[in-house]
Amino acid sequence: MVELSYSKIKIAHQVRDFEEKRAADRKRNLLYLIHNFLRAEGFYDSAMSLNTEAQLNNKYVICDNIDLETILQEYESFFLLKFQKYPNICKKNVSNSELIEIKRTLKKEIKKDCHCQKNNQKPVKFKNFKNTRDNHDLSGFDLTVLPLSTSKTENLLQSNSLEEKTKPLHKPLSGYGICGEWKEFAEVISKEICNNDLNTHWSDIKGLETAKQLLKEAVVYPIKYPELFKGILSPWKGLLLYGPPGTGKTLLAKAVATECKTTFFNISASSIVSKWRGDSEKLIRVLFEVARYHAPSTIFLDEIDALASRRDGSFEHEASRRLKAELLIQLDGLANSEDRIFLLATSNIPWDLDPAMLRRLEKRILVDLPTCEARRAMLLHYLPPIISERPSLKSDLDYEYLSEKMDGYSGSDIKLVCKEASMQAMRAALMILETEPAP
């Protein structure tokens, strides 16, 4: 019996050692998998920090047929086969105040359902617990099943999912392969990448159907159907939106940033003009190099006439001529390459642009003043029949008559008129609130 006890203790010790060794191997494998994934995705600084902090060495390497993405795909396949749905790996980080609000709303919905005041739904009660022992002791208990309403509750619960649009994950600059001064320039340009959701969709733009269609042909469709845009049908590399101010040129660019799955560079004159000699040309070159690194990319130059105006000989500064020359060289190389980079520019005075720049902007679209139908749609959007419920603000307008009388108004002008009309109605309410004595 003593030998049996010793043998049992020894086996338990061996099993415990084996489990501890397996746990240590599992942690080590996870660290090396993460390190390999970071290096494969170009996060070299993070991989180096992990290597230093976890004290990894070259004694172990990942096998050829194993990587983190493959393991995740196999787990998703297993989860789909077992539960008929894909697993949720990440969830939205909800603050404490939002959780409290969700719980409060859920309680309100449950109370409403308990009183059967919503949708005339009757609760289903299950009595007579047949398969339960001592049923006479449970005579005062009823099981009530209540259907929850699908209005506010579902909206609050769905807000915790990842179906909403998230920020795109860009490649780190450590994989760009540059150092020193050029890396500093690349970091300056990377700050101009638009990571925020501008929340401007094609449907938000009233009118301008031709401009929207051409932008889709230049940016959206070549990414969705690349096999169709080859040879003579290769997409345009440059597009100029020109027209009167306030007609929606910048709004179209925001829609491109929101709808298109490209890296969007929002470049202004302050981003690429430097007071130091030669830095402006370097910034132009680095801009296109970083755009190639993050391809497919869209470079947006608002008011391009500030950078590429007509060259007028002796009256122009040497630095301005060098900047324009570098910009023209980069655009010329862009047109003769297969790089998936698209230049989108806007201007209110296209006749002031350099002819060489106009030649490189292959497609030029006139964004004109809105038509009568577009003006009516804008009025309905800004001044609907019910503007707001609290405070109550309604409008009773003849949209057809107003849209005809607003001929010659730009989209920005119509927005300002609608805002002033709403403020006039609000001023009367504010006057009453200010003059009426407090109770």
Short mmCIF file of C-alpha atoms in Angstrom, two decimals:
data_model
loop_
_atom_site.label_atom_id
_atom_site.label_comp_id
_atom_site.label_asym_id
_atom_site.label_seq_id
_atom_site.Cartn_x
_atom_site.Cartn_y
_atom_site.Cartn_z
CA MET A 1 0.00 0.00 0.00
CA VAL A 2 2.87 2.35 0.77
CA GLU A 3 4.50 1.64 -2.60
CA LEU A 4 1.15 2.26 -4.29
CA SER A 5 0.80 5.60 -2.53
CA TYR A 6 4.34 6.57 -3.51
CA SER A 7 3.66 5.53 -7.10
CA LYS A 8 0.44 7.56 -7.12
CA ILE A 9 2.23 10.63 -5.75
CA LYS A 10 5.02 10.22 -8.30
CA ILE A 11 2.58 9.92 -11.19
CA ALA A 12 0.66 13.00 -9.97
CA HIS A 13 3.94 14.92 -9.78
CA GLN A 14 4.88 13.85 -13.31
CA VAL A 15 1.45 14.85 -14.62
CA ARG A 16 1.72 18.22 -12.89
CA ASP A 17 5.19 18.78 -14.34
CA PHE A 18 3.93 17.82 -17.77
CA GLU A 19 1.01 20.24 -17.53
CA GLU A 20 3.27 23.06 -16.34
CA LYS A 21 5.67 22.36 -19.20
CA ARG A 22 2.80 22.38 -21.68
CA ALA A 23 1.54 25.70 -20.27
CA ALA A 24 5.03 27.21 -20.52
CA ASP A 25 5.39 25.91 -24.10
CA ARG A 26 1.97 27.34 -24.95
CA LYS A 27 2.95 30.80 -23.67
CA ARG A 28 6.27 30.62 -25.51
CA ASN A 29 4.53 29.60 -28.74
CA LEU A 30 2.07 32.49 -28.38
CA LEU A 31 4.92 34.98 -27.93
CA TYR A 32 6.74 33.69 -30.99
CA LEU A 33 3.54 33.66 -33.03
CA ILE A 34 2.83 37.29 -32.09
CA HIS A 35 6.45 38.25 -32.82
CA ASN A 36 6.30 36.56 -36.23
CA PHE A 37 2.96 38.25 -37.03
CA LEU A 38 4.28 41.70 -36.09
CA ARG A 39 7.33 41.27 -38.31
CA ALA A 40 5.25 39.94 -41.20
CA GLU A 41 2.91 42.95 -41.01
CA GLY A 42 5.78 45.45 -40.79
CA PHE A 43 5.51 46.43 -37.11
CA TYR A 44 9.26 46.17 -36.62
CA ASP A 45 9.48 48.54 -33.66
CA SER A 46 6.76 46.65 -31.79
CA ALA A 47 8.40 43.33 -32.64
CA MET A 48 11.73 44.61 -31.35
CA SER A 49 10.12 45.82 -28.12
CA LEU A 50 8.41 42.43 -27.65
CA ASN A 51 11.70 40.67 -28.34
CA THR A 52 13.44 42.74 -25.68
CA GLU A 53 10.70 42.57 -23.04
CA ALA A 54 9.92 38.85 -23.48
CA GLN A 55 13.63 37.99 -23.86
CA LEU A 56 13.13 36.01 -27.04
CA ASN A 57 16.13 34.57 -28.81
CA ASN A 58 17.00 32.81 -32.05
CA LYS A 59 16.78 29.36 -30.46
CA TYR A 60 13.20 28.92 -31.66
CA VAL A 61 11.53 29.82 -34.94
CA ILE A 62 7.96 29.39 -36.19
CA CYS A 63 7.33 26.36 -38.40
CA ASP A 64 6.69 26.97 -42.06
CA ASN A 65 3.05 25.90 -42.06
CA ILE A 66 2.04 27.78 -38.89
CA ASP A 67 1.13 31.43 -38.42
CA LEU A 68 -1.32 33.43 -36.32
CA GLU A 69 -3.68 34.15 -39.20
CA THR A 70 -3.96 30.44 -40.10
CA ILE A 71 -4.76 29.54 -36.49
CA LEU A 72 -7.46 32.21 -36.34
CA GLN A 73 -8.98 31.01 -39.62
CA GLU A 74 -9.09 27.41 -38.38
CA TYR A 75 -10.74 28.52 -35.14
CA GLU A 76 -13.36 30.51 -37.09
CA SER A 77 -14.05 27.44 -39.27
CA PHE A 78 -14.44 25.24 -36.17
CA PHE A 79 -16.75 27.79 -34.51
CA LEU A 80 -18.85 28.11 -37.68
CA LEU A 81 -19.14 24.33 -37.97
CA LYS A 82 -20.16 23.94 -34.32
CA PHE A 83 -22.42 26.97 -33.78
CA GLN A 84 -23.36 27.96 -37.38
CA LYS A 85 -21.98 31.47 -36.93
CA TYR A 86 -18.64 33.22 -36.85
CA PRO A 87 -17.13 34.13 -33.46
CA ASN A 88 -16.85 37.71 -32.23
CA ILE A 89 -13.19 38.19 -31.43
CA CYS A 90 -13.40 41.86 -30.46
CA LYS A 91 -16.15 44.02 -29.07
CA LYS A 92 -16.70 47.72 -28.65
CA ASN A 93 -15.33 49.17 -25.44
CA VAL A 94 -18.42 50.53 -23.68
CA SER A 95 -17.93 53.06 -20.88
CA ASN A 96 -19.60 52.71 -17.49
CA SER A 97 -22.09 55.48 -18.24
CA GLU A 98 -23.17 53.75 -21.46
CA LEU A 99 -23.60 50.43 -19.59
CA ILE A 100 -25.73 52.15 -16.96
CA GLU A 101 -27.86 53.71 -19.70
CA ILE A 102 -28.30 50.33 -21.41
CA LYS A 103 -29.34 48.65 -18.15
CA ARG A 104 -31.75 51.47 -17.33
CA THR A 105 -33.37 51.22 -20.77
CA LEU A 106 -33.63 47.44 -20.51
CA LYS A 107 -35.39 47.74 -17.14
CA LYS A 108 -37.87 50.23 -18.58
CA GLU A 109 -38.63 47.96 -21.54
CA ILE A 110 -39.15 44.94 -19.26
CA LYS A 111 -41.51 46.93 -17.02
CA LYS A 112 -43.54 48.00 -20.04
CA ASP A 113 -43.79 44.42 -21.24
CA CYS A 114 -44.83 43.24 -17.77
CA HIS A 115 -47.84 45.55 -17.87
CA CYS A 116 -48.61 44.38 -21.41
CA GLN A 117 -48.95 47.94 -22.64
CA LYS A 118 -46.93 47.51 -25.78
CA ASN A 119 -48.14 45.88 -28.98
CA ASN A 120 -50.99 44.17 -27.07
CA GLN A 121 -48.67 41.25 -26.30
CA LYS A 122 -49.87 38.87 -23.61
CA PRO A 123 -47.39 37.05 -21.40
CA VAL A 124 -47.25 33.30 -21.66
CA LYS A 125 -47.57 31.58 -18.28
CA PHE A 126 -46.51 28.01 -17.61
CA LYS A 127 -48.14 26.37 -14.63
CA ASN A 128 -48.33 22.83 -13.27
CA PHE A 129 -44.71 21.78 -13.08
CA LYS A 130 -45.22 18.14 -14.03
CA ASN A 131 -41.59 17.03 -13.94
CA THR A 132 -40.78 18.70 -10.64
CA ARG A 133 -40.83 17.05 -7.28
CA ASP A 134 -43.04 18.39 -4.50
CA ASN A 135 -45.25 20.41 -6.78
CA HIS A 136 -47.44 21.41 -3.85
CA ASP A 137 -44.56 23.48 -2.48
CA LEU A 138 -44.34 25.50 -5.73
CA SER A 139 -48.00 26.40 -6.07
CA GLY A 140 -47.29 30.13 -5.71
CA PHE A 141 -44.72 30.29 -8.50
CA ASP A 142 -45.43 30.99 -12.16
CA LEU A 143 -42.93 31.12 -15.01
CA THR A 144 -43.63 34.12 -17.22
CA VAL A 145 -42.01 34.46 -20.67
CA LEU A 146 -42.14 38.02 -22.02
CA PRO A 147 -41.23 39.00 -25.61
CA LEU A 148 -38.91 42.00 -25.42
CA SER A 149 -39.61 44.89 -27.76
CA THR A 150 -37.31 45.30 -30.69
CA SER A 151 -37.00 49.08 -30.79
CA LYS A 152 -34.60 50.71 -28.38
CA THR A 153 -33.32 47.51 -26.80
CA GLU A 154 -31.98 46.01 -30.01
CA ASN A 155 -30.41 49.30 -31.05
CA LEU A 156 -28.54 49.58 -27.77
CA LEU A 157 -27.36 45.98 -27.88
CA GLN A 158 -26.31 46.21 -31.50
CA SER A 159 -24.21 49.28 -30.75
CA ASN A 160 -21.84 46.94 -28.90
CA SER A 161 -21.03 44.99 -32.05
CA LEU A 162 -18.28 45.58 -34.58
CA GLU A 163 -20.64 46.09 -37.51
CA GLU A 164 -20.16 49.82 -37.36
CA LYS A 165 -17.39 51.32 -39.41
CA THR A 166 -14.00 51.23 -37.70
CA LYS A 167 -10.83 53.07 -38.45
CA PRO A 168 -8.65 51.42 -41.10
CA LEU A 169 -5.43 49.77 -39.99
CA HIS A 170 -2.50 51.26 -41.90
CA LYS A 171 0.92 49.75 -42.32
CA PRO A 172 3.56 51.16 -39.96
CA LEU A 173 6.31 53.39 -41.30
CA SER A 174 8.93 51.06 -39.85
CA GLY A 175 8.35 48.80 -42.84
CA TYR A 176 8.91 51.68 -45.27
CA GLY A 177 12.66 51.08 -45.24
CA ILE A 178 13.87 54.67 -44.76
CA CYS A 179 15.70 56.43 -41.98
CA GLY A 180 17.06 59.80 -40.97
CA GLU A 181 15.72 62.92 -42.62
CA TRP A 182 13.45 61.05 -45.05
CA LYS A 183 11.75 59.25 -42.18
CA GLU A 184 10.94 62.59 -40.56
CA PHE A 185 9.37 63.76 -43.82
CA ALA A 186 7.39 60.52 -44.04
CA GLU A 187 6.08 61.03 -40.50
CA VAL A 188 4.95 64.55 -41.42
CA ILE A 189 3.07 63.23 -44.46
CA SER A 190 1.55 60.33 -42.49
CA LYS A 191 -0.14 62.84 -40.18
CA GLU A 192 -2.20 63.99 -43.17
CA ILE A 193 -3.79 60.55 -43.63
CA CYS A 194 -7.50 60.84 -42.89
CA ASN A 195 -8.27 58.22 -40.22
CA ASN A 196 -11.59 59.65 -39.03
CA ASP A 197 -14.92 58.69 -40.50
CA LEU A 198 -16.17 61.86 -42.19
CA ASN A 199 -19.67 60.33 -42.41
CA THR A 200 -20.39 61.80 -45.85
CA HIS A 201 -22.01 59.36 -48.26
CA TRP A 202 -22.95 59.61 -51.90
CA SER A 203 -26.62 59.82 -50.92
CA ASP A 204 -25.91 62.90 -48.78
CA ILE A 205 -24.92 64.89 -51.88
CA LYS A 206 -27.96 66.31 -53.65
CA GLY A 207 -27.54 66.51 -57.40
CA LEU A 208 -24.08 66.28 -59.05
CA GLU A 209 -24.93 62.85 -60.45
CA THR A 210 -22.37 63.13 -63.27
CA ALA A 211 -19.56 64.07 -60.88
CA LYS A 212 -20.45 61.22 -58.52
CA GLN A 213 -20.54 58.70 -61.36
CA LEU A 214 -17.16 59.80 -62.73
CA LEU A 215 -15.58 59.65 -59.27
CA LYS A 216 -16.88 56.12 -58.84
CA GLU A 217 -15.42 55.18 -62.22
CA ALA A 218 -12.06 56.66 -61.22
CA VAL A 219 -11.73 55.38 -57.64
CA VAL A 220 -14.40 52.86 -56.61
CA TYR A 221 -14.90 50.58 -59.60
CA PRO A 222 -11.19 49.99 -60.41
CA ILE A 223 -10.74 48.60 -56.88
CA LYS A 224 -13.91 46.49 -56.98
CA TYR A 225 -13.45 45.18 -60.55
CA PRO A 226 -9.72 45.44 -61.38
CA GLU A 227 -9.97 42.91 -64.20
CA LEU A 228 -12.16 45.31 -66.20
CA PHE A 229 -9.87 48.34 -65.99
CA LYS A 230 -6.87 47.31 -68.06
CA GLY A 231 -5.19 48.65 -71.18
CA ILE A 232 -7.11 51.50 -72.76
CA LEU A 233 -9.65 51.28 -69.92
CA SER A 234 -7.05 51.86 -67.21
CA PRO A 235 -8.43 54.30 -64.60
CA TRP A 236 -7.59 57.96 -64.63
CA LYS A 237 -4.65 59.01 -62.48
CA GLY A 238 -5.76 62.59 -61.96
CA LEU A 239 -9.11 64.35 -61.73
CA LEU A 240 -9.89 68.05 -61.34
CA LEU A 241 -13.13 69.33 -59.83
CA TYR A 242 -13.67 72.95 -60.80
CA GLY A 243 -16.53 75.37 -60.58
CA PRO A 244 -17.96 78.23 -58.53
CA PRO A 245 -17.31 78.25 -54.76
CA GLY A 246 -19.80 76.50 -52.52
CA THR A 247 -21.06 73.99 -55.09
CA GLY A 248 -19.86 70.81 -53.33
CA LYS A 249 -16.34 70.11 -54.56
CA THR A 250 -14.91 69.50 -51.09
CA LEU A 251 -18.06 67.57 -50.15
CA LEU A 252 -17.40 65.19 -53.04
CA ALA A 253 -13.87 64.67 -51.72
CA LYS A 254 -15.30 63.84 -48.27
CA ALA A 255 -17.59 61.27 -49.89
CA VAL A 256 -14.57 59.72 -51.61
CA ALA A 257 -12.78 59.49 -48.24
CA THR A 258 -15.85 57.88 -46.63
CA GLU A 259 -17.00 55.50 -49.35
CA CYS A 260 -13.76 54.41 -51.03
CA LYS A 261 -11.52 51.77 -49.50
CA THR A 262 -8.32 53.71 -50.14
CA THR A 263 -5.80 55.53 -47.98
CA PHE A 264 -6.93 59.15 -48.16
CA PHE A 265 -4.27 61.89 -47.95
CA ASN A 266 -5.79 65.29 -47.20
CA ILE A 267 -2.97 67.59 -48.34
CA SER A 268 -2.95 71.35 -47.91
CA ALA A 269 -0.32 73.92 -48.82
CA SER A 270 0.98 74.03 -45.24
CA SER A 271 1.68 70.28 -45.39
CA ILE A 272 4.19 70.41 -48.24
CA VAL A 273 5.53 73.98 -48.22
CA SER A 274 8.56 74.50 -45.99
CA LYS A 275 10.62 77.55 -45.20
CA TRP A 276 13.84 75.57 -45.56
CA ARG A 277 15.47 75.40 -48.97
CA GLY A 278 14.83 72.11 -50.77
CA ASP A 279 12.46 70.66 -48.17
CA SER A 280 9.31 71.35 -50.17
CA GLU A 281 10.49 69.25 -53.10
CA LYS A 282 11.48 66.45 -50.73
CA LEU A 283 8.06 66.53 -49.12
CA ILE A 284 6.41 66.25 -52.54
CA ARG A 285 8.57 63.23 -53.38
CA VAL A 286 7.96 61.57 -50.01
CA LEU A 287 4.21 62.19 -50.38
CA PHE A 288 4.05 60.04 -53.51
CA GLU A 289 6.43 57.44 -52.07
CA VAL A 290 4.29 57.05 -48.94
CA ALA A 291 1.17 56.92 -51.13
CA ARG A 292 2.74 54.03 -53.07
CA TYR A 293 3.58 52.32 -49.78
CA HIS A 294 -0.05 52.60 -48.59
CA ALA A 295 -1.59 51.88 -52.03
CA PRO A 296 -4.34 52.01 -53.09
CA SER A 297 -4.24 55.68 -52.18
CA THR A 298 -6.07 58.91 -52.96
CA ILE A 299 -4.22 62.24 -52.70
CA PHE A 300 -6.57 65.18 -52.26
CA LEU A 301 -5.22 68.66 -53.05
CA ASP A 302 -7.80 71.30 -52.16
CA GLU A 303 -7.38 74.65 -53.95
CA ILE A 304 -4.57 73.33 -56.14
CA ASP A 305 -4.20 76.74 -57.77
CA ALA A 306 -2.31 77.82 -54.62
CA LEU A 307 0.41 75.27 -55.47
CA ALA A 308 0.34 74.98 -59.26
CA SER A 309 -0.62 78.38 -60.61
CA ARG A 310 0.55 79.56 -64.00
CA ARG A 311 4.30 80.16 -64.20
CA ASP A 312 4.89 83.79 -65.11
CA GLY A 313 8.63 83.99 -65.56
CA SER A 314 10.61 86.55 -63.59
CA PHE A 315 7.83 87.40 -61.12
CA GLU A 316 7.82 83.90 -59.64
CA HIS A 317 10.10 82.81 -56.80
CA GLU A 318 12.66 80.10 -57.44
CA ALA A 319 11.34 77.89 -54.62
CA SER A 320 7.85 77.96 -56.13
CA ARG A 321 9.22 76.90 -59.52
CA ARG A 322 11.14 74.00 -57.97
CA LEU A 323 8.04 72.81 -56.07
CA LYS A 324 5.91 72.88 -59.25
CA ALA A 325 8.61 71.08 -61.22
CA GLU A 326 8.80 68.28 -58.65
CA LEU A 327 5.01 67.97 -58.51
CA LEU A 328 4.82 67.74 -62.32
CA ILE A 329 7.60 65.13 -62.39
CA GLN A 330 5.85 62.96 -59.81
CA LEU A 331 2.52 63.24 -61.65
CA ASP A 332 4.21 62.36 -64.93
CA GLY A 333 5.72 59.24 -63.37
CA LEU A 334 2.34 58.40 -61.91
CA ALA A 335 0.67 58.45 -65.31
CA ASN A 336 3.29 56.08 -66.78
CA SER A 337 3.16 53.49 -63.99
CA GLU A 338 0.78 50.88 -62.64
CA ASP A 339 0.76 52.34 -59.15
CA ARG A 340 -2.73 52.49 -57.65
CA ILE A 341 -2.54 56.17 -56.75
CA PHE A 342 -5.23 58.68 -57.66
CA LEU A 343 -4.87 62.46 -57.47
CA LEU A 344 -8.03 64.43 -56.73
CA ALA A 345 -7.76 68.22 -56.97
CA THR A 346 -10.19 71.12 -56.69
CA SER A 347 -10.02 74.69 -57.91
CA ASN A 348 -12.31 77.70 -58.23
CA ILE A 349 -10.12 79.33 -60.90
CA PRO A 350 -8.93 76.58 -63.31
CA TRP A 351 -7.85 79.16 -65.90
CA ASP A 352 -5.10 80.20 -63.49
CA LEU A 353 -3.58 76.71 -63.37
CA ASP A 354 -0.38 75.84 -65.18
CA PRO A 355 -1.08 74.22 -68.60
CA ALA A 356 1.31 71.36 -67.77
CA MET A 357 -0.69 70.62 -64.62
CA LEU A 358 -3.96 70.67 -66.56
CA ARG A 359 -2.53 68.15 -69.02
CA ARG A 360 -1.66 65.75 -66.21
CA LEU A 361 -5.12 66.03 -64.67
CA GLU A 362 -6.68 63.78 -67.30
CA LYS A 363 -10.32 64.20 -66.30
CA ARG A 364 -11.83 67.62 -65.58
CA ILE A 365 -15.37 67.88 -64.17
CA LEU A 366 -17.41 71.05 -63.91
CA VAL A 367 -19.22 71.18 -60.56
CA ASP A 368 -21.83 73.74 -61.50
CA LEU A 369 -24.59 75.45 -59.55
CA PRO A 370 -27.39 73.10 -58.45
CA THR A 371 -30.33 72.45 -60.73
CA CYS A 372 -33.95 73.10 -59.76
CA GLU A 373 -34.42 69.48 -58.63
CA ALA A 374 -31.22 69.63 -56.55
CA ARG A 375 -32.30 72.92 -54.95
CA ARG A 376 -35.65 71.39 -54.02
CA ALA A 377 -33.91 68.35 -52.50
CA MET A 378 -31.64 70.64 -50.46
CA LEU A 379 -34.60 72.63 -49.16
CA LEU A 380 -36.37 69.44 -48.14
CA HIS A 381 -33.19 68.25 -46.42
CA TYR A 382 -32.48 71.44 -44.45
CA LEU A 383 -36.11 72.52 -43.86
CA PRO A 384 -38.28 69.40 -43.72
CA PRO A 385 -41.94 69.68 -42.65
CA ILE A 386 -40.87 68.78 -39.08
CA ILE A 387 -37.44 70.23 -38.30
CA SER A 388 -37.35 69.26 -34.62
CA GLU A 389 -39.84 67.96 -32.08
CA ARG A 390 -38.24 69.36 -28.92
CA PRO A 391 -38.42 72.29 -29.22
CA SER A 392 -41.26 72.04 -31.70
CA LEU A 393 -40.08 73.61 -34.96
CA LYS A 394 -42.05 73.01 -38.16
CA SER A 395 -41.98 74.50 -41.63
CA ASP A 396 -44.76 75.16 -44.12
CA LEU A 397 -43.04 76.05 -47.38
CA ASP A 398 -43.77 75.96 -51.08
CA TYR A 399 -40.68 74.03 -52.13
CA GLU A 400 -41.39 74.25 -55.85
CA TYR A 401 -41.74 78.03 -55.75
CA LEU A 402 -38.64 78.54 -53.59
CA SER A 403 -36.48 76.22 -55.72
CA GLU A 404 -37.40 78.23 -58.84
CA LYS A 405 -36.73 81.58 -57.16
CA MET A 406 -33.31 80.39 -55.90
CA ASP A 407 -31.88 80.09 -59.38
CA GLY A 408 -28.21 81.07 -59.22
CA TYR A 409 -27.75 80.05 -55.57
CA SER A 410 -24.96 77.64 -54.71
CA GLY A 411 -25.39 74.76 -52.27
CA SER A 412 -23.60 76.73 -49.58
CA ASP A 413 -25.90 79.73 -50.15
CA ILE A 414 -29.01 77.56 -49.81
CA LYS A 415 -27.70 76.11 -46.54
CA LEU A 416 -27.07 79.59 -45.14
CA VAL A 417 -30.57 80.76 -46.18
CA CYS A 418 -32.19 77.74 -44.49
CA LYS A 419 -30.12 78.29 -41.36
CA GLU A 420 -31.13 81.96 -41.19
CA ALA A 421 -34.79 81.06 -41.71
CA SER A 422 -34.64 78.58 -38.84
CA MET A 423 -32.89 81.13 -36.63
CA GLN A 424 -35.60 83.71 -37.32
CA ALA A 425 -38.23 81.33 -35.97
CA MET A 426 -35.98 80.55 -33.02
CA ARG A 427 -35.43 84.23 -32.26
CA ALA A 428 -39.16 84.69 -31.59
CA ALA A 429 -39.08 81.82 -29.09
CA LEU A 430 -35.93 83.22 -27.46
CA MET A 431 -37.57 86.64 -27.14
CA ILE A 432 -40.53 85.13 -25.30
CA LEU A 433 -38.22 83.16 -23.01
CA GLU A 434 -36.14 86.24 -22.18
CA THR A 435 -39.03 88.65 -21.62
CA GLU A 436 -41.43 86.34 -19.77
CA PRO A 437 -40.99 86.67 -16.00
CA ALA A 438 -39.86 83.63 -14.09
CA PRO A 439 -42.60 81.84 -12.08
#
